[in-house]
Amino acid sequence: MRFSVQYINTIAKKVTAIMIMATGALVLSAEDTLSEAEILLKSGDTQTAISMLQRIEKKVPKNGKVNMLLGDCYSVLDSAALARNEYRKAQKKGENAAWLSFAKLALTDYRIDDAEEDLELYRKGLKKGRKTLPDESEDVCAQLEKTRTMLDRVEKIVIIDSLNVDAEDFFTHYKLSPESGSILSPELLPSNIERAYPTSVYATETGNNLMWAAPDSTQTFQLVTTSKLYGGEWETPAPVSGDLGQGGDANYPFLLQDGITLYFANNSDNSLGGYDIYISRKGENEYLQPQNIGMPFNSPYNDYLLAIDETTGVGWWATDRNKIPGKVTIYIYIPSEMRINYDVDDPNLASYAKINSIRDTWQEDADYSDILNKIASIKPKVAKKAEDEFAIGIPGAGVYTTLEDFKSQEAKSIMTQYLSDKRAIVQAQEKLDQLRQRYGNGEKNLANEINAWEKRIANMKLNLKDTKNQVVKCEQEFNR
């Protein structure tokens, strides 16, 4: 039996439609689940995402996108070997984007030549598929050039010790001589003073000048400073002059004894990755254009809070490059008056940049025990929480600024509760700010939680106002 071409085409279209209907449910279901896994990954539930993706892979073993997401999960967990294995599977299944992921992994390991080769293979795949170059590829290229430039100038420093400490309060392990000032917890600031989370507070030797990070109107962290006035009050915190943020968050400041040289961390697009350490010096009116201090101080991970104790001749900085969950590594090193870099042709250059071994930085037969003993002998300065600043008007009695001004013990007790509630609002606001920042970074599923916190804070502020009225009323009645 012979059929016309038109009839055959009609039948072919119907068969195709039936196949799409038959297989589409599976594909659609798999894609929906992939989307769910991607949401889990972005929200930080990486292990659940991995379990889900492994189940999907059994259902659709030829789908390279599953392996791409698995590779991304392992990258987040800093399991480079597992990530590379998944990307390799994805590449074999036709996912050209795997080459871009290979390039990213190579950069975190300072393998410039490998990253270049992977990028070239990625671009060839785009041309073959007649696709345009995405912006992400350009970002990786820019990162490659920054890494190459920094590897050309790896400073030769002597690292005498290292400490792995809890990330939350790592700065409490810095031991500085009194002349170098102090690094304090932001919890020691008066509760009515805004601060970023996380941050640390630098205090000068006298303790009369403070510098830390606080969010601006766009919730971007900027460095702010304040000075103690006569009578013990503090000036209203003001932004540190100059464009130190460069479009990113400026944080973790430290000022040398000269009062001019400022070290701080910044996570702008100019950084190698996460926070990088920068240096700036104060001119006549403001701080000058900050400069990235390069490797080995900076890495593709977070590096921050560089402090130099000119009395002991020792420098400190913290980093999470060693990828220990919940921990950061503090490196203690000997600063040089003049920068000396490793030879760019040194075969161990990448190892020095990554700090694979601090012993490799030691001079032959050198003994650093005297310096370490000097550090150990430093007695930490006991920091006291700044008094909560308040000014509350009591009709007929003037303005009260301390708890000792109250004559009524009941009013004093209520005022103590008022200050505690005020601190709770500050902490709640910090939580809200974090949620808003995560929402801005793409976690759109936080919208309901953000709304709930906004309502909670609004109610807390109303209750705070009522508490204040109770304080005034109680003190008034006692004074009659």
PDB file of N, CA and C in Angstrom, residues 26 33 42 48 73 125 148-149 195 294 297 326 360 426 432 442 450:
ATOM      1  N   LEU A  26       7.818  12.857  32.123  1.00  0.00           N
ATOM      2  CA  LEU A  26       9.053  12.490  32.803  1.00  0.00           C
ATOM      3  C   LEU A  26      10.061  13.631  32.778  1.00  0.00           C
ATOM      4  N   THR A  33      12.016  18.922  39.432  1.00  0.00           N
ATOM      5  CA  THR A  33      12.802  18.478  40.576  1.00  0.00           C
ATOM      6  C   THR A  33      14.186  19.105  40.554  1.00  0.00           C
ATOM      7  N   LYS A  42      20.741  26.860  46.716  1.00  0.00           N
ATOM      8  CA  LYS A  42      20.864  28.298  46.952  1.00  0.00           C
ATOM      9  C   LYS A  42      20.490  28.678  48.378  1.00  0.00           C
ATOM     10  N   THR A  48      20.795  17.953  51.286  1.00  0.00           N
ATOM     11  CA  THR A  48      19.480  17.522  50.795  1.00  0.00           C
ATOM     12  C   THR A  48      19.420  17.623  49.276  1.00  0.00           C
ATOM     13  N   CYS A  73      27.071  21.575  43.825  1.00  0.00           N
ATOM     14  CA  CYS A  73      26.894  21.241  45.249  1.00  0.00           C
ATOM     15  C   CYS A  73      28.231  20.902  45.893  1.00  0.00           C
ATOM     16  N   GLY A 125      33.110  25.355  22.116  1.00  0.00           N
ATOM     17  CA  GLY A 125      31.810  24.703  22.197  1.00  0.00           C
ATOM     18  C   GLY A 125      30.675  25.664  21.906  1.00  0.00           C
ATOM     19  N   ARG A 148      46.336  36.001  37.575  1.00  0.00           N
ATOM     20  CA  ARG A 148      47.636  36.029  36.903  1.00  0.00           C
ATOM     21  C   ARG A 148      48.472  37.221  37.385  1.00  0.00           C
ATOM     22  N   THR A 149      47.815  38.384  37.491  1.00  0.00           N
ATOM     23  CA  THR A 149      48.519  39.589  37.930  1.00  0.00           C
ATOM     24  C   THR A 149      49.050  39.442  39.353  1.00  0.00           C
ATOM     25  N   ARG A 195      25.680  48.709  63.905  1.00  0.00           N
ATOM     26  CA  ARG A 195      26.881  48.020  63.483  1.00  0.00           C
ATOM     27  C   ARG A 195      26.512  46.940  62.457  1.00  0.00           C
ATOM     28  N   GLY A 294      47.491  42.042  47.652  1.00  0.00           N
ATOM     29  CA  GLY A 294      47.948  40.906  46.862  1.00  0.00           C
ATOM     30  C   GLY A 294      48.165  39.627  47.645  1.00  0.00           C
ATOM     31  N   PHE A 297      48.549  37.152  51.033  1.00  0.00           N
ATOM     32  CA  PHE A 297      47.507  37.575  51.978  1.00  0.00           C
ATOM     33  C   PHE A 297      46.101  37.289  51.440  1.00  0.00           C
ATOM     34  N   GLY A 326      33.245  26.064  59.927  1.00  0.00           N
ATOM     35  CA  GLY A 326      33.087  26.824  61.159  1.00  0.00           C
ATOM     36  C   GLY A 326      34.364  27.426  61.698  1.00  0.00           C
ATOM     37  N   ASP A 360      57.808  26.318  54.714  1.00  0.00           N
ATOM     38  CA  ASP A 360      58.498  26.688  53.472  1.00  0.00           C
ATOM     39  C   ASP A 360      58.872  28.167  53.446  1.00  0.00           C
ATOM     40  N   VAL A 426      17.660  45.956  68.334  1.00  0.00           N
ATOM     41  CA  VAL A 426      18.870  46.069  67.514  1.00  0.00           C
ATOM     42  C   VAL A 426      19.245  44.699  66.949  1.00  0.00           C
ATOM     43  N   LEU A 432      16.990  40.897  60.530  1.00  0.00           N
ATOM     44  CA  LEU A 432      16.211  41.326  59.363  1.00  0.00           C
ATOM     45  C   LEU A 432      17.128  41.784  58.243  1.00  0.00           C
ATOM     46  N   GLY A 442      19.175  36.588  45.868  1.00  0.00           N
ATOM     47  CA  GLY A 442      18.438  35.599  45.081  1.00  0.00           C
ATOM     48  C   GLY A 442      17.566  34.631  45.853  1.00  0.00           C
ATOM     49  N   ILE A 450      10.779  37.524  56.017  1.00  0.00           N
ATOM     50  CA  ILE A 450      11.118  38.945  56.125  1.00  0.00           C
ATOM     51  C   ILE A 450       9.911  39.741  56.599  1.00  0.00           C
TER      52      ILE A 450
END
